[in-house]
mmCIF file with all atom_site columns, C-alpha atoms in Angstrom:
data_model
loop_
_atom_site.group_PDB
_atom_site.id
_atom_site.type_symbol
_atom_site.label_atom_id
_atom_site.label_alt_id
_atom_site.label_comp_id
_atom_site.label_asym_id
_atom_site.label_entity_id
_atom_site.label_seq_id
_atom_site.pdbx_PDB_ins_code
_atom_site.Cartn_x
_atom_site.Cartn_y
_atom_site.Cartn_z
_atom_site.occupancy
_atom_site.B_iso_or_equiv
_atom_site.pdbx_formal_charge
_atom_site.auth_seq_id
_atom_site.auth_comp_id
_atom_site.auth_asym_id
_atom_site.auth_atom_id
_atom_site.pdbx_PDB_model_num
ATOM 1   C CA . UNK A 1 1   ? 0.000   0.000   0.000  1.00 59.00 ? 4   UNK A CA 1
ATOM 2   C CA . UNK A 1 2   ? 0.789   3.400   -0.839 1.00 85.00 ? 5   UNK A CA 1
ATOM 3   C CA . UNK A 1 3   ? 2.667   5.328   2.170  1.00 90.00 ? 6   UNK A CA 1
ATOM 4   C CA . UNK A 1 4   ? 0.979   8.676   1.117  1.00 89.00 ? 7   UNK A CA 1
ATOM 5   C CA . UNK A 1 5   ? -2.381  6.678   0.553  1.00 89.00 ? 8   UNK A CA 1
ATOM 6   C CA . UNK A 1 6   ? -2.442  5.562   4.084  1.00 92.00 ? 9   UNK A CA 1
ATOM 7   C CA . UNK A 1 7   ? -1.374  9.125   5.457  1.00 92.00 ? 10  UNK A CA 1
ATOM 8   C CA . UNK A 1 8   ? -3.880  10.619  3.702  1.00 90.00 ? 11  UNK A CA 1
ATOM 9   C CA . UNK A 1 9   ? -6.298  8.338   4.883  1.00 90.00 ? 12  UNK A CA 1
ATOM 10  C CA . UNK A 1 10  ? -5.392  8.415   8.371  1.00 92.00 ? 13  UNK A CA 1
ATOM 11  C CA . UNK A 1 11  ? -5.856  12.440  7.952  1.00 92.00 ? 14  UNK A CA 1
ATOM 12  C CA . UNK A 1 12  ? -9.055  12.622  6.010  1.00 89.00 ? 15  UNK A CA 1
ATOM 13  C CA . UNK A 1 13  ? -11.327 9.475   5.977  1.00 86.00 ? 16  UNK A CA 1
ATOM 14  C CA . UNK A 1 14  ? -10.382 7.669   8.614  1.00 90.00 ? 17  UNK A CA 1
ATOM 15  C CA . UNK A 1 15  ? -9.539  10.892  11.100 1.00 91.00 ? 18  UNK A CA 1
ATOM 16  C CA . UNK A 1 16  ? -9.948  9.353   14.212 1.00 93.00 ? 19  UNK A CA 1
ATOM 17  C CA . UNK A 1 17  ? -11.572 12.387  16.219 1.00 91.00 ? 20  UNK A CA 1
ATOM 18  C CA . UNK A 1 18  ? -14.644 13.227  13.472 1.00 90.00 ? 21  UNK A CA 1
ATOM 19  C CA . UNK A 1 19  ? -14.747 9.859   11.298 1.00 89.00 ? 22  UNK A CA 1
ATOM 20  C CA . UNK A 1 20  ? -14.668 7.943   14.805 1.00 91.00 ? 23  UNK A CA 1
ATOM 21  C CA . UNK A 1 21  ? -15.105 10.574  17.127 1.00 88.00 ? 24  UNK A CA 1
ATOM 22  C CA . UNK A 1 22  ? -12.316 9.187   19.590 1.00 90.00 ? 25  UNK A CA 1
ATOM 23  C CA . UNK A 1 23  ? -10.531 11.394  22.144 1.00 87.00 ? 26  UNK A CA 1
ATOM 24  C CA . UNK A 1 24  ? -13.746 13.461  22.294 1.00 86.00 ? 27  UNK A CA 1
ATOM 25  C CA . UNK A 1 25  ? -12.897 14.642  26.073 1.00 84.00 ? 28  UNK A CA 1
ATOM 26  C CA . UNK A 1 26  ? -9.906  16.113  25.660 1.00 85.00 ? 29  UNK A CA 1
ATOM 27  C CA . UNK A 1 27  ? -10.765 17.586  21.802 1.00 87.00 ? 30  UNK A CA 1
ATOM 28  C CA . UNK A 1 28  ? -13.702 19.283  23.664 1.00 85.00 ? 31  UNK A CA 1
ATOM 29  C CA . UNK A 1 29  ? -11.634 20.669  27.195 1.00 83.00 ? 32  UNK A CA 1
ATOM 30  C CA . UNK A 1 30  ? -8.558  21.534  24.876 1.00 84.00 ? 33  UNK A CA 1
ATOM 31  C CA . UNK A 1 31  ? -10.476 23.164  21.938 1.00 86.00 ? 34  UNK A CA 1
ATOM 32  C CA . UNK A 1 32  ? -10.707 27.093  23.370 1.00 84.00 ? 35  UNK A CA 1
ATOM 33  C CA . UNK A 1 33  ? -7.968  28.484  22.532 1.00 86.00 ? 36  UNK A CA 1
ATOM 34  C CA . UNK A 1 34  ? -5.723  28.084  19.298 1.00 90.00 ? 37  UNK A CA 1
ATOM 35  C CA . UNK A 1 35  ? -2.423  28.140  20.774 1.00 87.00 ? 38  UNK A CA 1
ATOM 36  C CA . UNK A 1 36  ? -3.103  25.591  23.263 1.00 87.00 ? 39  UNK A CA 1
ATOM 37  C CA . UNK A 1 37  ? -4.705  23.220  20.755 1.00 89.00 ? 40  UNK A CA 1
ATOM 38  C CA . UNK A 1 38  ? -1.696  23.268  18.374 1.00 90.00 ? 41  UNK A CA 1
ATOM 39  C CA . UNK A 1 39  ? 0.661   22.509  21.481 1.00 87.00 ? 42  UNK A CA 1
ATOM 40  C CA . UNK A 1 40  ? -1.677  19.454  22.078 1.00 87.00 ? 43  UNK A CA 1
ATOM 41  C CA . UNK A 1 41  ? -2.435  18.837  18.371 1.00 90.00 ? 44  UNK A CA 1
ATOM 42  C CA . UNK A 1 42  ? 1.439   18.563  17.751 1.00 90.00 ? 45  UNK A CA 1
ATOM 43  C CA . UNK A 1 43  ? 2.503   16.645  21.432 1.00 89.00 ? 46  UNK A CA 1
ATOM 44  C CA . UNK A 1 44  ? -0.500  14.226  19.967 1.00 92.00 ? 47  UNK A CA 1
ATOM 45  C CA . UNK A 1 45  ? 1.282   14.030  16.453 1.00 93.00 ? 48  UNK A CA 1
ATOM 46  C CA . UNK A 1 46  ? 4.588   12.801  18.439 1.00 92.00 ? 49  UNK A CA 1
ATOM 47  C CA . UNK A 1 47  ? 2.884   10.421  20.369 1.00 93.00 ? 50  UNK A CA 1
ATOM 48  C CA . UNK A 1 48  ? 1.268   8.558   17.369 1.00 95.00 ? 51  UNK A CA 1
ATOM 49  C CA . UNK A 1 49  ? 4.359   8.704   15.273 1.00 96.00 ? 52  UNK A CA 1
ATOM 50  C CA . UNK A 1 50  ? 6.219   6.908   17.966 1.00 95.00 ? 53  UNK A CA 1
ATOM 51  C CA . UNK A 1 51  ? 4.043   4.893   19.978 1.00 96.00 ? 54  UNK A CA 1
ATOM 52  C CA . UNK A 1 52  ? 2.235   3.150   16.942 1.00 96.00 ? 55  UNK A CA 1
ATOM 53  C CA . UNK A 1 53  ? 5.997   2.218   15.507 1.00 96.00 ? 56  UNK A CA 1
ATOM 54  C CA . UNK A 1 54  ? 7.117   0.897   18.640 1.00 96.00 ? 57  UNK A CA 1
ATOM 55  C CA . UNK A 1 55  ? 3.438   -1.362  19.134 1.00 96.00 ? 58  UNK A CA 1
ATOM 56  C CA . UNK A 1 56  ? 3.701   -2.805  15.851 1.00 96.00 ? 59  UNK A CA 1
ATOM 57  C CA . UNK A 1 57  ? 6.793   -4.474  16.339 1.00 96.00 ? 60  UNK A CA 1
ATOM 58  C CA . UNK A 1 58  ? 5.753   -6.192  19.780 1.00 95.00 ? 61  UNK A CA 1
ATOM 59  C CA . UNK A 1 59  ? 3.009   -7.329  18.177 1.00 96.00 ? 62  UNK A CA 1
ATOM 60  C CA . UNK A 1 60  ? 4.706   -8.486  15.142 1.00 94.00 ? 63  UNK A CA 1
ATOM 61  C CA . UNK A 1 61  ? 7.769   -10.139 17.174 1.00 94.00 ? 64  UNK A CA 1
ATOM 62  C CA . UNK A 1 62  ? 5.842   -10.967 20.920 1.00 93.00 ? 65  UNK A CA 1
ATOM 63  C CA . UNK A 1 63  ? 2.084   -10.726 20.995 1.00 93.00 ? 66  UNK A CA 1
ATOM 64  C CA . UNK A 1 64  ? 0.607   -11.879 17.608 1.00 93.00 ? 67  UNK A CA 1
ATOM 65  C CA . UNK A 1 65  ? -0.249  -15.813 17.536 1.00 92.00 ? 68  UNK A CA 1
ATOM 66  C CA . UNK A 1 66  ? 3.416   -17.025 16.328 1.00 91.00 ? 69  UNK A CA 1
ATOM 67  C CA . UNK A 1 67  ? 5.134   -13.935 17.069 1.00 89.00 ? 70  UNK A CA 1
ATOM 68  C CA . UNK A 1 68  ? 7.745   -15.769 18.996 1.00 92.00 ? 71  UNK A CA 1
ATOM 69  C CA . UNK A 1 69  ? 8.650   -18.450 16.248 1.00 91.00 ? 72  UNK A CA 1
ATOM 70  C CA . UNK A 1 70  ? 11.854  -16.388 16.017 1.00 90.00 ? 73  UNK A CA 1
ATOM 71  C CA . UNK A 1 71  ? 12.545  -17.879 19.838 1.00 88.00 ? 74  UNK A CA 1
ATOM 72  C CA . UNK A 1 72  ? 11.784  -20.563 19.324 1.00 90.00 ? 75  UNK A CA 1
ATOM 73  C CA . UNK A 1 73  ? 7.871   -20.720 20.641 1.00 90.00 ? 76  UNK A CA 1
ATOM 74  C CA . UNK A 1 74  ? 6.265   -20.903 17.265 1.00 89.00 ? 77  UNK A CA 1
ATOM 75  C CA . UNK A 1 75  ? 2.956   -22.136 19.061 1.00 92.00 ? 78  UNK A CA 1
ATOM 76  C CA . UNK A 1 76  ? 2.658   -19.151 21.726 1.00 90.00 ? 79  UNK A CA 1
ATOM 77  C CA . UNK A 1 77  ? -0.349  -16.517 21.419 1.00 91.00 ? 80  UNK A CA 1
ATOM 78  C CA . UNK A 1 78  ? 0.045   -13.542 23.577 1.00 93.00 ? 81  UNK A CA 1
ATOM 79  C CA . UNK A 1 79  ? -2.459  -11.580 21.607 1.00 91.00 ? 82  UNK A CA 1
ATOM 80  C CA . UNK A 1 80  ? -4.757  -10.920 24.502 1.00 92.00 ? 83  UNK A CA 1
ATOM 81  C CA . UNK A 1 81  ? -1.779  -9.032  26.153 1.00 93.00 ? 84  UNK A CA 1
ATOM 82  C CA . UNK A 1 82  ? -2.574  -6.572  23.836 1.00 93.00 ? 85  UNK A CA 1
ATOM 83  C CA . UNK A 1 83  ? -4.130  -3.549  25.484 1.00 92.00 ? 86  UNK A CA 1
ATOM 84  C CA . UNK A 1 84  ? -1.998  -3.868  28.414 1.00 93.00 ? 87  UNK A CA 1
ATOM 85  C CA . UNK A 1 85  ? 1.431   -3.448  26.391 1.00 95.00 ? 88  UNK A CA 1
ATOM 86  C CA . UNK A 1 86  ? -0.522  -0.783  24.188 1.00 95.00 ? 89  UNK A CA 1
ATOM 87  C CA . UNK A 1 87  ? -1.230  1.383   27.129 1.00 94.00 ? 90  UNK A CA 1
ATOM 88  C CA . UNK A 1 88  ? 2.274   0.461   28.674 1.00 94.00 ? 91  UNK A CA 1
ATOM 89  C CA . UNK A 1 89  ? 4.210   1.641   25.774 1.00 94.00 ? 92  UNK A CA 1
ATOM 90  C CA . UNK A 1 90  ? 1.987   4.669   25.350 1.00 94.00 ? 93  UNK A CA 1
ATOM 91  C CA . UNK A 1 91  ? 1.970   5.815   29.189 1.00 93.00 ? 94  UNK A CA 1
ATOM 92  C CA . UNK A 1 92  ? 6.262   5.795   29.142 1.00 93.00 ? 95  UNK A CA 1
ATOM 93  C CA . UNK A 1 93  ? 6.058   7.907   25.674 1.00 92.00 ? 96  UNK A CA 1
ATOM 94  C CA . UNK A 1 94  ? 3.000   10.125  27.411 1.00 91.00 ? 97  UNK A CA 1
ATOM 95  C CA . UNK A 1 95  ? 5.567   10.348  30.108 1.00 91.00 ? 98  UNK A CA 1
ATOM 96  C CA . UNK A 1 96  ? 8.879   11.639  28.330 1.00 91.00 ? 99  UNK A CA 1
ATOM 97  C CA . UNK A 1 97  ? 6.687   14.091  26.084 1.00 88.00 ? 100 UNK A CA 1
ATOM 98  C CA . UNK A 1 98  ? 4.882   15.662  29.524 1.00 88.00 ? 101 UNK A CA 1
ATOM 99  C CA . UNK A 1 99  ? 8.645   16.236  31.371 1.00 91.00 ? 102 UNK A CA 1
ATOM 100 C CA . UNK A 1 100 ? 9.832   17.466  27.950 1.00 90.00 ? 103 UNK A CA 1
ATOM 101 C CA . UNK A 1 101 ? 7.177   19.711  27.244 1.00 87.00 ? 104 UNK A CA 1
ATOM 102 C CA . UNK A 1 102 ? 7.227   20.951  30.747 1.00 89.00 ? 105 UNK A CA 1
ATOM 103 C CA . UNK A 1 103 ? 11.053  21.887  30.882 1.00 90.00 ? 106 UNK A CA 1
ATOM 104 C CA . UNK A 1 104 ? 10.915  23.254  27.468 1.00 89.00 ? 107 UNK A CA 1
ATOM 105 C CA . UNK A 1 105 ? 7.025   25.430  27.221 1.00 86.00 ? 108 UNK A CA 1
ATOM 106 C CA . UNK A 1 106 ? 6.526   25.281  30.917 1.00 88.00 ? 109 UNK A CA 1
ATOM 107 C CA . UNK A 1 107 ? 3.151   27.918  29.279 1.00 86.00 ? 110 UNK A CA 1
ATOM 108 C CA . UNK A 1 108 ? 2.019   25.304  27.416 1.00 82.00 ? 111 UNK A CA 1
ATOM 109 C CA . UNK A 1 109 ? 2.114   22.400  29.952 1.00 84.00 ? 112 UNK A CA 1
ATOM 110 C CA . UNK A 1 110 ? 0.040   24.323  32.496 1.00 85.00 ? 113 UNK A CA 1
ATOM 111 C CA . UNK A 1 111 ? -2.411  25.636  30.453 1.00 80.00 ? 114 UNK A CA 1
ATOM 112 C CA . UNK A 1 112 ? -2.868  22.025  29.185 1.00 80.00 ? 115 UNK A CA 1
ATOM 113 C CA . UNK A 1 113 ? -3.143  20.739  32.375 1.00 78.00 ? 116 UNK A CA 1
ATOM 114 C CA . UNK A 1 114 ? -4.177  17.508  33.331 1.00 78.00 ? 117 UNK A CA 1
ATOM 115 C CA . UNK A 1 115 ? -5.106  16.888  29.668 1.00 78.00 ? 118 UNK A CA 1
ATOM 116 C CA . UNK A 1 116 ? -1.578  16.331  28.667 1.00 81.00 ? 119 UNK A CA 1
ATOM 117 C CA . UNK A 1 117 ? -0.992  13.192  31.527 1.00 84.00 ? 120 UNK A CA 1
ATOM 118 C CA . UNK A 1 118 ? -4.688  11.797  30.396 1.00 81.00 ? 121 UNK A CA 1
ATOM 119 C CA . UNK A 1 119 ? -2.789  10.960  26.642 1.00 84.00 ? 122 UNK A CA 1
ATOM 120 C CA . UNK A 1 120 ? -2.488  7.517   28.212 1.00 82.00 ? 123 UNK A CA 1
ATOM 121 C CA . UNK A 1 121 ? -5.585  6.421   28.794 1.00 80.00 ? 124 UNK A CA 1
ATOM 122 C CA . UNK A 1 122 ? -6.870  8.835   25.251 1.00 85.00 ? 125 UNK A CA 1
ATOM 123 C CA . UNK A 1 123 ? -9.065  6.354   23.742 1.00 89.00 ? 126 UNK A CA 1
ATOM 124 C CA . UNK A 1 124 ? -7.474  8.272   20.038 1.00 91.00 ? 127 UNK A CA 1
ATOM 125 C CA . UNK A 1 125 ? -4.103  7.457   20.945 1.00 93.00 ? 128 UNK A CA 1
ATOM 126 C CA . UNK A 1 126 ? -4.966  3.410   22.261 1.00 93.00 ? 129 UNK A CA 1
ATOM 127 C CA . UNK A 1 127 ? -7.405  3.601   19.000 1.00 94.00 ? 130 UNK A CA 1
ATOM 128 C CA . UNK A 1 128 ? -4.432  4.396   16.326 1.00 95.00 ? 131 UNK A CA 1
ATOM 129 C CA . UNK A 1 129 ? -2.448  1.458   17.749 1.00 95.00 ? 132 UNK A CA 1
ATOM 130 C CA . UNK A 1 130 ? -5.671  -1.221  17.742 1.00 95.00 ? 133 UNK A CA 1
ATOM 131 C CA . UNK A 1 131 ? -6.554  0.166   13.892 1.00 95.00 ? 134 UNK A CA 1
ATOM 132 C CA . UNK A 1 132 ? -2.765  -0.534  13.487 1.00 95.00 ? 135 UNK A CA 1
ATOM 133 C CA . UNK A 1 133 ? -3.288  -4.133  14.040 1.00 94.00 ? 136 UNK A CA 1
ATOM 134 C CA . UNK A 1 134 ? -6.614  -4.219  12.138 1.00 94.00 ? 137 UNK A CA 1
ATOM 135 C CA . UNK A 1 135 ? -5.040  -3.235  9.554  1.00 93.00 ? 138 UNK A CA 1
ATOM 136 C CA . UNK A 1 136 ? -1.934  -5.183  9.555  1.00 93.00 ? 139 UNK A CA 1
ATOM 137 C CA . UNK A 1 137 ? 0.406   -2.751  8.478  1.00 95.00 ? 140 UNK A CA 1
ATOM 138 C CA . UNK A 1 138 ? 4.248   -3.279  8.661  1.00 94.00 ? 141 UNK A CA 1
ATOM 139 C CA . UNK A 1 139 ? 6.943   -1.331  10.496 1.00 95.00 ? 142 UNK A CA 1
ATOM 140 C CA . UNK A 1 140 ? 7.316   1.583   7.114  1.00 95.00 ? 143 UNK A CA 1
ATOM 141 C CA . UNK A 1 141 ? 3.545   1.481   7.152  1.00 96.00 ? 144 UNK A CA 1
ATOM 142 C CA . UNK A 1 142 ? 2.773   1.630   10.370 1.00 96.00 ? 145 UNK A CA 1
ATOM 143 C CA . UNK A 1 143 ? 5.296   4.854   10.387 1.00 96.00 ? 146 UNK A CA 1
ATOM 144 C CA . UNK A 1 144 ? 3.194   6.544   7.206  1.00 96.00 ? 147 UNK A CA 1
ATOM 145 C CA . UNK A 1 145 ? -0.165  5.870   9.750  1.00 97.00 ? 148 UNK A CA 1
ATOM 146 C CA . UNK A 1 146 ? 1.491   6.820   13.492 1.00 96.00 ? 149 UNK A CA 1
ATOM 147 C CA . UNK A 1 147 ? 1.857   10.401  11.654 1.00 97.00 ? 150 UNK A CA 1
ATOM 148 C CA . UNK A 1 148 ? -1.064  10.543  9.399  1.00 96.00 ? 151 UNK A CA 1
ATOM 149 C CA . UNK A 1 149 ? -3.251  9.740   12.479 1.00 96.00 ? 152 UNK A CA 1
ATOM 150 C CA . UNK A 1 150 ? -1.949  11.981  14.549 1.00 95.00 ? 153 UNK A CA 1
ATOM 151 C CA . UNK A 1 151 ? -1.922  14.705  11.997 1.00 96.00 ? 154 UNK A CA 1
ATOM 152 C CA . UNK A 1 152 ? -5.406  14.179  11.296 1.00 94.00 ? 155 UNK A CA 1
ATOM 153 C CA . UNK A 1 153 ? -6.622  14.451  15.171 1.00 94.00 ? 156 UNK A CA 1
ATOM 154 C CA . UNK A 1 154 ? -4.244  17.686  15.569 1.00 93.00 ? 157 UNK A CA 1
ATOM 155 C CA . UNK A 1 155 ? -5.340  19.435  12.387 1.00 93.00 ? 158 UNK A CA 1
ATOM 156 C CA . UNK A 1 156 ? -9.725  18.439  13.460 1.00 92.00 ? 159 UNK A CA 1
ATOM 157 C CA . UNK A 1 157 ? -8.763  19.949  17.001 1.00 93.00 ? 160 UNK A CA 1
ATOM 158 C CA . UNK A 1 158 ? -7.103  22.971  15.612 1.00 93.00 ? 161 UNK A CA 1
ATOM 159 C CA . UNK A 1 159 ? -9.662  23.424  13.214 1.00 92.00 ? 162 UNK A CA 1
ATOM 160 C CA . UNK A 1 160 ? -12.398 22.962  15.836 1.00 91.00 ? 163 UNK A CA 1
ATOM 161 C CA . UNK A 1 161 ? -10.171 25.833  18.402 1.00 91.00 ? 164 UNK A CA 1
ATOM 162 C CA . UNK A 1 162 ? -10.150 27.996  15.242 1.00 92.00 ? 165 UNK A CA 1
ATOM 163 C CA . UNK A 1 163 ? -13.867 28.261  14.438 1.00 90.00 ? 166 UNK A CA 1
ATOM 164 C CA . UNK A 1 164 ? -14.618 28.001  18.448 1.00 86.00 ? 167 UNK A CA 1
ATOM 165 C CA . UNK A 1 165 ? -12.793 31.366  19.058 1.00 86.00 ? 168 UNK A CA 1
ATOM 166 C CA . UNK A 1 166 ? -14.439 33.457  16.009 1.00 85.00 ? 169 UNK A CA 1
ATOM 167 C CA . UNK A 1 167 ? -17.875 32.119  17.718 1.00 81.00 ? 170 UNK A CA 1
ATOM 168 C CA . UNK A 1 168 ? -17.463 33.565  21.307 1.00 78.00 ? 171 UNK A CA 1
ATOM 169 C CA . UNK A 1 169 ? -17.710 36.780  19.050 1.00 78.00 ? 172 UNK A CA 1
ATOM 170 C CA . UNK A 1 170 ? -21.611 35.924  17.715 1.00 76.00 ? 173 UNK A CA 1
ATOM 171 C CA . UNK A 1 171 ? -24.439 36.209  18.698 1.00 77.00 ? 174 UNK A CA 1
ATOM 172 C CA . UNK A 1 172 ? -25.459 32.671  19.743 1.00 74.00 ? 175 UNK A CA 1
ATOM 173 C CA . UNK A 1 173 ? -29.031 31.785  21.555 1.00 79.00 ? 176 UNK A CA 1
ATOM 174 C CA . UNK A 1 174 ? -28.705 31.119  25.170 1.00 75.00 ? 177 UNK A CA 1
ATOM 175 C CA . UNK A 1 175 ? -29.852 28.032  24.910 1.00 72.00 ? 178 UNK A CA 1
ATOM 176 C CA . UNK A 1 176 ? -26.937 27.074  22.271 1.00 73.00 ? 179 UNK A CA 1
ATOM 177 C CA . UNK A 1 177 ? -23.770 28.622  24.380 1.00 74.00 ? 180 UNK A CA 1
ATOM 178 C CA . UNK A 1 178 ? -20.736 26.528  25.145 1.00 73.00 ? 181 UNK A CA 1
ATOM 179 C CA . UNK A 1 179 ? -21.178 22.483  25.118 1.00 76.00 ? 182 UNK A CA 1
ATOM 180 C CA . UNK A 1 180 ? -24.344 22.968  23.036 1.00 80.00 ? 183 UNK A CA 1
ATOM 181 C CA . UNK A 1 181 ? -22.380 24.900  19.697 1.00 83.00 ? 184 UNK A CA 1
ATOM 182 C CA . UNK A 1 182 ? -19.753 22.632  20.114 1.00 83.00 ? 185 UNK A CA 1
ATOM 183 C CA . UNK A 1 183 ? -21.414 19.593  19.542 1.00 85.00 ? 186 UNK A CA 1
ATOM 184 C CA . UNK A 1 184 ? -22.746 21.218  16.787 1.00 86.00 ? 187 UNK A CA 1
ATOM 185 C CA . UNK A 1 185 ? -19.723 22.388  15.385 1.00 86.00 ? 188 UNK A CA 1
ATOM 186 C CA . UNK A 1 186 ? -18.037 19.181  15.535 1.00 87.00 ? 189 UNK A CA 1
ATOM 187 C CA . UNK A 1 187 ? -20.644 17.583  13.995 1.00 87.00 ? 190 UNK A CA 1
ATOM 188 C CA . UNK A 1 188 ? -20.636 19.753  10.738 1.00 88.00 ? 191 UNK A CA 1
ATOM 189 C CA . UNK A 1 189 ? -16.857 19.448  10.622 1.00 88.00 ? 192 UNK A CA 1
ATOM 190 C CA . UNK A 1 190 ? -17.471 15.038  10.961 1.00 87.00 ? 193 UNK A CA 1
ATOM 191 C CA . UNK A 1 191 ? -19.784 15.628  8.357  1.00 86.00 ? 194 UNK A CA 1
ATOM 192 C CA . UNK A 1 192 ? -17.290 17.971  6.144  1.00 84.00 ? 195 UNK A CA 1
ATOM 193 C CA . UNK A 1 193 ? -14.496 15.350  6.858  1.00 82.00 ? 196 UNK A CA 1
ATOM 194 C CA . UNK A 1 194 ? -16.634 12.409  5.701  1.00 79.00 ? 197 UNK A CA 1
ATOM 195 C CA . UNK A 1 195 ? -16.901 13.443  2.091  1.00 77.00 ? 198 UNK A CA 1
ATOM 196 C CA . UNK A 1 196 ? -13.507 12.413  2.170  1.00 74.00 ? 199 UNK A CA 1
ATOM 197 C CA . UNK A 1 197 ? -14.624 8.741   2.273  1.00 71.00 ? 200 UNK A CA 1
ATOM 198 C CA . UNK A 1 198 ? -14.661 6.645   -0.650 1.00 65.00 ? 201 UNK A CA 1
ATOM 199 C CA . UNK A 1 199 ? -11.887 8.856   -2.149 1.00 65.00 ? 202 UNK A CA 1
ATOM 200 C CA . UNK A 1 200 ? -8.623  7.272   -3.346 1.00 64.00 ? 203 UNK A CA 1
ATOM 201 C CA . UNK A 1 201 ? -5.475  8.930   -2.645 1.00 56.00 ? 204 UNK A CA 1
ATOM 202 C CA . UNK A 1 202 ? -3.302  7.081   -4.628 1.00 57.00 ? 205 UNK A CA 1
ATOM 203 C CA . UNK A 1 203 ? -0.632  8.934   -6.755 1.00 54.00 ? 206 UNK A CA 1
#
């Protein structure tokens, strides 16, 4: 498969905050200002790119039925170790990204918050690893999706902060102010995003 295909997949089609509306929580909390979101959006980009990599080959080489062939235990299935490794890897990487964001935009990491920790248990960031196996991409292509997903959820949020700060200047019904426009608002941009699907982006 096409490594630009499955980016632009990942990004558009398959973006896994409005074609699967995962990681809704924090894309809701985080959306309210611009700056903050692209601090999150690219801390989010980061953790795909590397924590998708890094699941794919334990699953390839330890948890997949067969993995360990290569040791010599061709008949061992560790597959239902699965989330727990997921989350692992992803809570060390969550980890390394929160004390380097802290030491280097000390701004940024408190007006994240506790948003920024919660990146472990993000059901988007879990979600890009399980579609990684579902899709049974290989090391390079697992690379190509890490990023595109990750791209994808940081450009929706950044989008969503962007249209989210013109609105607090309109004139919005009471009955429509804060949670109530943004559920609307996300919904037109899932809608917007899924006439992406069906598309091919192959060169």
């Amino acid at each position: 498969m096409n490594h630009l295909d499955i980016v632009l997949r990942a990004v558009f089609s398959e973006n896994l905050a409005l074609a699967y509306l995962l990681g809704m929580c924090t894309f809701l909390a985080v959306s309210k200002r611009v700056d903050t979101a692209l601090g999150l959006g690219v801390v989010v980009i980061c953790v795909e790119t590397l924590t998708i990599p890094i699941n794919q080959l334990l699953y390839e080489y330890v948890l997949r039925p067969g993995g360990l062939a290569w040791a010599g235990l061709p008949q061992m299935n560790l597959s239902f170790l699965r989330f727990l490794t997921f989350i692992g890897v992803i809570a060390a990487l969550v980890q390394i990204l929160e004390l380097a964001v802290a030491r280097f935009a000390p701004v940024l990491h408190s007006r994240l918050g506790v948003y920024l920790p919660l990146l472990t248990v993000n059901c988007a960031v879990l979600g890009g690893s399980l579609f990684m196996v579902q899709g049974e991409y290989d090391f390079s292509e697992s690379i190509a999706y890490g990023f595109g997903a990750g791209l994808g959820w940081g450009l929706a949020l950044l989008a969503f902060a962007a249209i989210r700060e013109r609105l607090r200047y309109s004139d919005v019904p009471a009955g429509l102010r804060g949670l109530g426009l943004a559920f609307i608002v996300a919904g037109l941009l899932s809608l917007a995003f899924s006439g992406f699907a069906g598309i091919e982006f192959r060169g």
